[in-house]
Short mmCIF file of C-alpha atoms in Angstrom, two decimals:
data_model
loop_
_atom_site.label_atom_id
_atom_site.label_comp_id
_atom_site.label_asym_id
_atom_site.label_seq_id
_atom_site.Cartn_x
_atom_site.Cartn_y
_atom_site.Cartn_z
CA UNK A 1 0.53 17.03 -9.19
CA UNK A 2 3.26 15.87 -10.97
CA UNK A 3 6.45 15.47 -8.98
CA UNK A 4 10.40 14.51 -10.62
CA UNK A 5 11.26 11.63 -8.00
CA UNK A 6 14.89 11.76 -8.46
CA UNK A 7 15.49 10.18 -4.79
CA UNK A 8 18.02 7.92 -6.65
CA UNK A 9 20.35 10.71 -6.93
CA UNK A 10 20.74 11.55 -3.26
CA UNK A 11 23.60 9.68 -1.34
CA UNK A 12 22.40 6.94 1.29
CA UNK A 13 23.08 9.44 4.07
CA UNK A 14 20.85 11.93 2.91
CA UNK A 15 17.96 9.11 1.84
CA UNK A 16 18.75 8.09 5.16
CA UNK A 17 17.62 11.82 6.91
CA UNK A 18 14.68 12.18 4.31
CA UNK A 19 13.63 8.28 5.54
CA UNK A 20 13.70 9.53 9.34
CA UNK A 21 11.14 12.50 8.67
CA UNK A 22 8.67 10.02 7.43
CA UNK A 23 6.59 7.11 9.13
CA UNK A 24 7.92 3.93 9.41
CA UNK A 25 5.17 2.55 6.81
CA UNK A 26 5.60 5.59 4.88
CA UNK A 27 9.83 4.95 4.63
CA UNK A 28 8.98 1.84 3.83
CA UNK A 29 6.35 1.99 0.74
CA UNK A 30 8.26 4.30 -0.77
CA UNK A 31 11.81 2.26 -0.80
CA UNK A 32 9.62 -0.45 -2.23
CA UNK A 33 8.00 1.94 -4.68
CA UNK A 34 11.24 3.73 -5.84
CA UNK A 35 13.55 0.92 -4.79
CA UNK A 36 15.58 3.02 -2.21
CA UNK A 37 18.24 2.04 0.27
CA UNK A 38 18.71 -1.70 -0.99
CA UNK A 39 15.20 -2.56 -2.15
CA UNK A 40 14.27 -3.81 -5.20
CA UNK A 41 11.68 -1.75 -7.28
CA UNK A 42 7.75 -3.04 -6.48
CA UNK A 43 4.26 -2.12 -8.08
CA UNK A 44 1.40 -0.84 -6.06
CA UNK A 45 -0.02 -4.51 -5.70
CA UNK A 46 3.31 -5.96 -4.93
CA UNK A 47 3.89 -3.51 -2.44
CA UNK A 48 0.43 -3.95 -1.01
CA UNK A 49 1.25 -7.69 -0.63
CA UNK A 50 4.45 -6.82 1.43
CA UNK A 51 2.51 -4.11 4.01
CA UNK A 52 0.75 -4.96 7.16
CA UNK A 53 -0.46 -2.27 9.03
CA UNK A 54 -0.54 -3.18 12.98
CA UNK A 55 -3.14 -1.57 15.08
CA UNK A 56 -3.51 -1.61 18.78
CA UNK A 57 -6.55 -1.12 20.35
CA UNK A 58 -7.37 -2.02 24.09
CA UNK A 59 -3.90 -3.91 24.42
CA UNK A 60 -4.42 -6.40 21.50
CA UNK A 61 -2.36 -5.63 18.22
CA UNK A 62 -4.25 -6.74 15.25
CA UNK A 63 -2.73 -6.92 11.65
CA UNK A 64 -4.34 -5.10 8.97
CA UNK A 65 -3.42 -5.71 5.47
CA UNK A 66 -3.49 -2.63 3.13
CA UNK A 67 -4.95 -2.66 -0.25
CA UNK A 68 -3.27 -1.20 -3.49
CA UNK A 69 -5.31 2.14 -3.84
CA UNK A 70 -4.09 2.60 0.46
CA UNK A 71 -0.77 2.54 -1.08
CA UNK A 72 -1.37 4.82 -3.77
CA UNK A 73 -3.08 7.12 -1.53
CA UNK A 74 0.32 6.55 1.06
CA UNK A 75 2.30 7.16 -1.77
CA UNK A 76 0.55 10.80 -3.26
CA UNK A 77 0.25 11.49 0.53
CA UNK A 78 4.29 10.92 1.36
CA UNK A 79 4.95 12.40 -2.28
CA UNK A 80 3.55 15.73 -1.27
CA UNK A 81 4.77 15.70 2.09
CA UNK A 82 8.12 15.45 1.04
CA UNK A 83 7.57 18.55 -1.86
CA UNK A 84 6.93 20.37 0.87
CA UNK A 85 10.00 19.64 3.02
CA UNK A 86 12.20 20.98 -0.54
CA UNK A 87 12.71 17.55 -1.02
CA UNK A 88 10.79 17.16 -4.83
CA UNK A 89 11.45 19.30 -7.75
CA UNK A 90 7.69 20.00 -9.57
CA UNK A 91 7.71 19.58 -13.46
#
C-alpha cells in the first residue's frame, strides 16, 4: 500500500482535528515520523527510542519500551487508518 503523506500541506488546525481522531501514541509517532505540529523529523529507531508505552494492570503502571518494527507496524496501522478517514491520497 503505497500512500502520498502530504500531511505537511494541511494547516495546524486541520493536523490538529486529524491528531484528535488518533491515539495519543499514534498522534505522537507519526509527528515524529513526518515531523508534524513542531517536531523535528525522526527514523523508526529514533522514534522507538522516544516511545514508552505505559500499561496498567492490577493498579501498577509499568513502562514498556517499543521496538522499531512496533513502530513500523503503528505507523502502516495509523497510515491506513487515516486512508480510510479521506485523509491519504493512494498513488
Amino acid at each position: 500500500m503505497n500512500h502520498n503523506l502530504n500531511l505537511a500541506s494541511y494547516s495546524e488546525d486541520k493536523l490538529e482535528v486529524i491528531m484528535e481522531s488518533l491515539t495519543e501514541i499514534e498522534s505522537l509517532v507519526i509527528r515524529l515520523r513526518f515531523g508534524l505540529l513542531g517536531y523535528e523529523r525522526h527514523t523508526l529507531e529514533e522514534t522507538a527510542d522516544m516511545v514508552t508505552l505505559v500499561t496498567k494492570s492490577n493498579n501498577a503502571t509499568k513502562s514498556v519500551p517499543v521496538k522499531r518494527e512496533g513502530i513500523r507496524s503503528m505507523e502502516v496501522r495509523v497510515l491506513q487508518k487515516l486512508s480510510a478517514l479521506g485523509v491519504l491520497d493512494n498513488d
